[in-house]
């Protein structure tokens, strides 16, 4: 999944769903070592790739 994210979504705004009520939003800054890094208004969110259920462009 890491290579797919880098190839198709790097530097793009996305929503990431990991289950439950939360959806993480931001621009993908990096994807390495099985961790996805989102940037939203200067705040970074790090998500374990194996927890991602769905992702879509904003």
Tab-separated table of N, CA, C and O in Angstrom:
chain	number	residue	atom	x	y	z
A	1	UNK	N	0.835	-1.201	0.000
A	1	UNK	CA	0.000	0.000	0.000
A	1	UNK	C	0.872	1.254	0.000
A	1	UNK	O	0.479	2.265	-0.569
A	2	UNK	N	2.028	1.179	0.640
A	2	UNK	CA	2.910	2.337	0.713
A	2	UNK	C	3.298	2.841	-0.677
A	2	UNK	O	3.215	4.035	-0.952
A	3	UNK	N	3.691	1.946	-1.559
A	3	UNK	CA	4.085	2.376	-2.904
A	3	UNK	C	2.897	2.950	-3.680
A	3	UNK	O	3.050	3.905	-4.440
A	4	UNK	N	1.709	2.407	-3.475
A	4	UNK	CA	0.499	2.928	-4.121
A	4	UNK	C	0.233	4.364	-3.662
A	4	UNK	O	-0.054	5.243	-4.482
A	5	UNK	N	0.344	4.608	-2.366
A	5	UNK	CA	0.106	5.945	-1.829
A	5	UNK	C	1.120	6.935	-2.399
A	5	UNK	O	0.749	8.022	-2.842
A	6	UNK	N	2.392	6.561	-2.403
A	6	UNK	CA	3.430	7.451	-2.923
A	6	UNK	C	3.199	7.744	-4.402
A	6	UNK	O	3.311	8.888	-4.843
A	7	UNK	N	2.846	6.729	-5.158
A	7	UNK	CA	2.670	6.889	-6.599
A	7	UNK	C	1.451	7.728	-6.967
A	7	UNK	O	1.484	8.527	-7.892
A	8	UNK	N	0.346	7.555	-6.221
A	8	UNK	CA	-0.916	8.182	-6.622
A	8	UNK	C	-1.352	9.381	-5.773
A	8	UNK	O	-2.157	10.188	-6.252
A	9	UNK	N	-0.889	9.494	-4.538
A	9	UNK	CA	-1.434	10.506	-3.639
A	9	UNK	C	-0.424	11.456	-3.007
A	9	UNK	O	-0.841	12.385	-2.315
A	10	UNK	N	0.874	11.275	-3.207
A	10	UNK	CA	1.870	12.138	-2.577
A	10	UNK	C	1.626	13.595	-2.959
A	10	UNK	O	1.394	13.912	-4.133
A	11	UNK	N	1.641	14.468	-1.953
A	11	UNK	CA	1.418	15.922	-2.110
A	11	UNK	C	0.000	16.272	-2.557
A	11	UNK	O	-0.233	17.355	-3.075
A	12	UNK	N	-0.947	15.367	-2.315
A	12	UNK	CA	-2.356	15.643	-2.637
A	12	UNK	C	-3.183	15.648	-1.351
A	12	UNK	O	-2.863	14.966	-0.383
A	13	UNK	N	-4.260	16.410	-1.369
A	13	UNK	CA	-5.168	16.475	-0.223
A	13	UNK	C	-6.062	15.244	-0.224
A	13	UNK	O	-6.649	14.892	-1.251
A	14	UNK	N	-6.147	14.579	0.935
A	14	UNK	CA	-6.928	13.346	1.054
A	14	UNK	C	-7.698	13.317	2.370
A	14	UNK	O	-7.415	14.066	3.294
A	15	UNK	N	-8.664	12.426	2.421
A	15	UNK	CA	-9.336	12.022	3.655
A	15	UNK	C	-8.936	10.580	3.890
A	15	UNK	O	-8.920	9.779	2.949
A	16	UNK	N	-8.618	10.240	5.133
A	16	UNK	CA	-8.183	8.884	5.477
A	16	UNK	C	-9.106	8.343	6.565
A	16	UNK	O	-9.268	8.965	7.628
A	17	UNK	N	-9.695	7.186	6.308
A	17	UNK	CA	-10.596	6.542	7.265
A	17	UNK	C	-9.911	5.315	7.855
A	17	UNK	O	-9.418	4.459	7.128
A	18	UNK	N	-9.883	5.264	9.191
A	18	UNK	CA	-9.238	4.145	9.893
A	18	UNK	C	-10.222	3.379	10.776
A	18	UNK	O	-9.817	2.567	11.600
A	19	UNK	N	-11.517	3.642	10.623
A	19	UNK	CA	-12.524	2.990	11.450
A	19	UNK	C	-13.047	3.950	12.504
A	19	UNK	O	-12.438	4.978	12.793
A	20	UNK	N	-14.185	3.619	13.072
A	20	UNK	CA	-14.770	4.488	14.084
A	20	UNK	C	-15.271	5.788	13.487
A	20	UNK	O	-15.442	5.910	12.272
A	21	UNK	N	-15.466	6.796	14.332
A	21	UNK	CA	-16.049	8.055	13.847
A	21	UNK	C	-15.043	9.017	13.211
A	21	UNK	O	-15.437	10.016	12.629
A	22	UNK	N	-13.739	8.740	13.322
A	22	UNK	CA	-12.729	9.699	12.885
A	22	UNK	C	-12.325	9.534	11.429
A	22	UNK	O	-12.105	8.427	10.952
A	23	UNK	N	-12.217	10.663	10.748
A	23	UNK	CA	-11.649	10.736	9.400
A	23	UNK	C	-10.532	11.773	9.472
A	23	UNK	O	-10.753	12.900	9.906
A	24	UNK	N	-9.342	11.382	9.087
A	24	UNK	CA	-8.197	12.284	9.102
A	24	UNK	C	-8.108	12.978	7.748
A	24	UNK	O	-8.246	12.337	6.713
A	25	UNK	N	-7.864	14.298	7.777
A	25	UNK	CA	-7.807	15.083	6.547
A	25	UNK	C	-6.494	15.827	6.493
A	25	UNK	O	-5.976	16.258	7.519
A	26	UNK	N	-5.955	15.941	5.281
A	26	UNK	CA	-4.734	16.714	5.115
A	26	UNK	C	-4.054	16.376	3.805
A	26	UNK	O	-4.542	15.562	3.015
A	27	UNK	N	-2.910	17.021	3.587
A	27	UNK	CA	-2.097	16.773	2.409
A	27	UNK	C	-1.014	15.776	2.769
A	27	UNK	O	-0.355	15.929	3.801
A	28	UNK	N	-0.826	14.767	1.935
A	28	UNK	CA	0.184	13.750	2.225
A	28	UNK	C	1.565	14.349	2.018
A	28	UNK	O	1.930	14.739	0.920
A	29	UNK	N	2.307	14.444	3.116
A	29	UNK	CA	3.667	14.984	3.097
A	29	UNK	C	4.689	13.883	2.844
A	29	UNK	O	5.697	14.116	2.187
A	30	UNK	N	4.445	12.709	3.423
A	30	UNK	CA	5.402	11.610	3.305
A	30	UNK	C	4.691	10.289	3.552
A	30	UNK	O	3.613	10.239	4.157
A	31	UNK	N	5.342	9.232	3.074
A	31	UNK	CA	4.858	7.879	3.315
A	31	UNK	C	6.092	6.977	3.316
A	31	UNK	O	6.619	6.646	2.254
A	32	UNK	N	6.555	6.628	4.502
A	32	UNK	CA	7.774	5.833	4.636
A	32	UNK	C	7.705	5.003	5.905
A	32	UNK	O	7.023	5.388	6.862
A	33	UNK	N	8.400	3.871	5.905
A	33	UNK	CA	8.455	2.987	7.079
A	33	UNK	C	7.066	2.624	7.588
A	33	UNK	O	6.836	2.547	8.800
A	34	UNK	N	6.125	2.447	6.651
A	34	UNK	CA	4.740	2.073	6.973
A	34	UNK	C	3.995	3.115	7.805
A	34	UNK	O	3.085	2.783	8.557
A	35	UNK	N	4.403	4.385	7.663
A	35	UNK	CA	3.721	5.489	8.342
A	35	UNK	C	3.358	6.548	7.306
A	35	UNK	O	4.199	6.978	6.513
A	36	UNK	N	2.101	6.949	7.313
A	36	UNK	CA	1.600	8.003	6.446
A	36	UNK	C	1.614	9.307	7.236
A	36	UNK	O	1.129	9.350	8.363
A	37	UNK	N	2.169	10.375	6.655
A	37	UNK	CA	2.217	11.670	7.321
A	37	UNK	C	1.347	12.658	6.563
A	37	UNK	O	1.565	12.906	5.377
A	38	UNK	N	0.346	13.195	7.267
A	38	UNK	CA	-0.552	14.208	6.710
A	38	UNK	C	-0.218	15.567	7.328
A	38	UNK	O	0.116	15.650	8.515
A	39	UNK	N	-0.355	16.618	6.526
A	39	UNK	CA	-0.162	17.973	7.008
A	39	UNK	C	-1.469	18.722	6.809
A	39	UNK	O	-1.992	18.780	5.698
A	40	UNK	N	-1.972	19.284	7.901
A	40	UNK	CA	-3.172	20.115	7.804
A	40	UNK	C	-2.912	21.383	8.588
A	40	UNK	O	-2.770	21.340	9.814
A	41	UNK	N	-2.791	22.484	7.860
A	41	UNK	CA	-2.562	23.805	8.458
A	41	UNK	C	-1.338	23.793	9.366
A	41	UNK	O	-1.351	24.351	10.462
A	42	UNK	N	-0.275	23.131	8.927
A	42	UNK	CA	0.973	23.111	9.685
A	42	UNK	C	1.066	22.052	10.767
A	42	UNK	O	2.118	21.886	11.373
A	43	UNK	N	-0.018	21.349	11.043
A	43	UNK	CA	-0.005	20.268	12.036
A	43	UNK	C	0.164	18.940	11.323
A	43	UNK	O	-0.539	18.670	10.344
A	44	UNK	N	1.087	18.122	11.829
A	44	UNK	CA	1.341	16.821	11.223
A	44	UNK	C	0.589	15.720	11.961
A	44	UNK	O	0.528	15.724	13.195
A	45	UNK	N	0.025	14.814	11.202
A	45	UNK	CA	-0.630	13.627	11.747
A	45	UNK	C	0.065	12.420	11.139
A	45	UNK	O	0.245	12.344	9.931
A	46	UNK	N	0.468	11.480	11.998
A	46	UNK	CA	1.144	10.267	11.547
A	46	UNK	C	0.204	9.082	11.753
A	46	UNK	O	-0.311	8.896	12.854
A	47	UNK	N	-0.007	8.299	10.699
A	47	UNK	CA	-0.959	7.183	10.732
A	47	UNK	C	-0.248	5.913	10.287
A	47	UNK	O	0.416	5.903	9.249
A	48	UNK	N	-0.419	4.839	11.055
A	48	UNK	CA	0.123	3.534	10.667
A	48	UNK	C	-0.641	3.044	9.435
A	48	UNK	O	-1.874	2.964	9.454
A	49	UNK	N	0.082	2.741	8.386
A	49	UNK	CA	-0.545	2.345	7.124
A	49	UNK	C	-1.425	1.112	7.287
A	49	UNK	O	-2.486	1.023	6.674
A	50	UNK	N	-1.037	0.181	8.125
A	50	UNK	CA	-1.831	-1.048	8.278
A	50	UNK	C	-3.175	-0.801	8.961
A	50	UNK	O	-4.032	-1.674	8.988
A	51	UNK	N	-3.404	0.400	9.481
A	51	UNK	CA	-4.694	0.754	10.099
A	51	UNK	C	-5.656	1.422	9.130
A	51	UNK	O	-6.826	1.629	9.454
A	52	UNK	N	-5.161	1.797	7.954
A	52	UNK	CA	-6.002	2.507	6.989
A	52	UNK	C	-6.999	1.542	6.341
A	52	UNK	O	-6.615	0.504	5.835
A	53	UNK	N	-8.280	1.929	6.383
A	53	UNK	CA	-9.336	1.150	5.751
A	53	UNK	C	-9.663	1.720	4.371
A	53	UNK	O	-9.835	0.977	3.410
A	54	UNK	N	-9.710	3.056	4.286
A	54	UNK	CA	-10.037	3.697	3.005
A	54	UNK	C	-9.391	5.068	2.939
A	54	UNK	O	-9.113	5.692	3.966
A	55	UNK	N	-9.169	5.515	1.696
A	55	UNK	CA	-8.585	6.831	1.467
A	55	UNK	C	-9.177	7.391	0.179
A	55	UNK	O	-9.367	6.639	-0.775
A	56	UNK	N	-9.483	8.684	0.173
A	56	UNK	CA	-10.010	9.282	-1.049
A	56	UNK	C	-9.506	10.718	-1.145
A	56	UNK	O	-9.217	11.358	-0.146
A	57	UNK	N	-9.396	11.204	-2.380
A	57	UNK	CA	-8.970	12.583	-2.626
A	57	UNK	C	-10.072	13.537	-2.173
A	57	UNK	O	-11.252	13.229	-2.273
A	58	UNK	N	-9.666	14.700	-1.690
A	58	UNK	CA	-10.633	15.702	-1.248
A	58	UNK	C	-11.214	16.435	-2.425
A	58	UNK	O	-10.646	16.539	-3.460
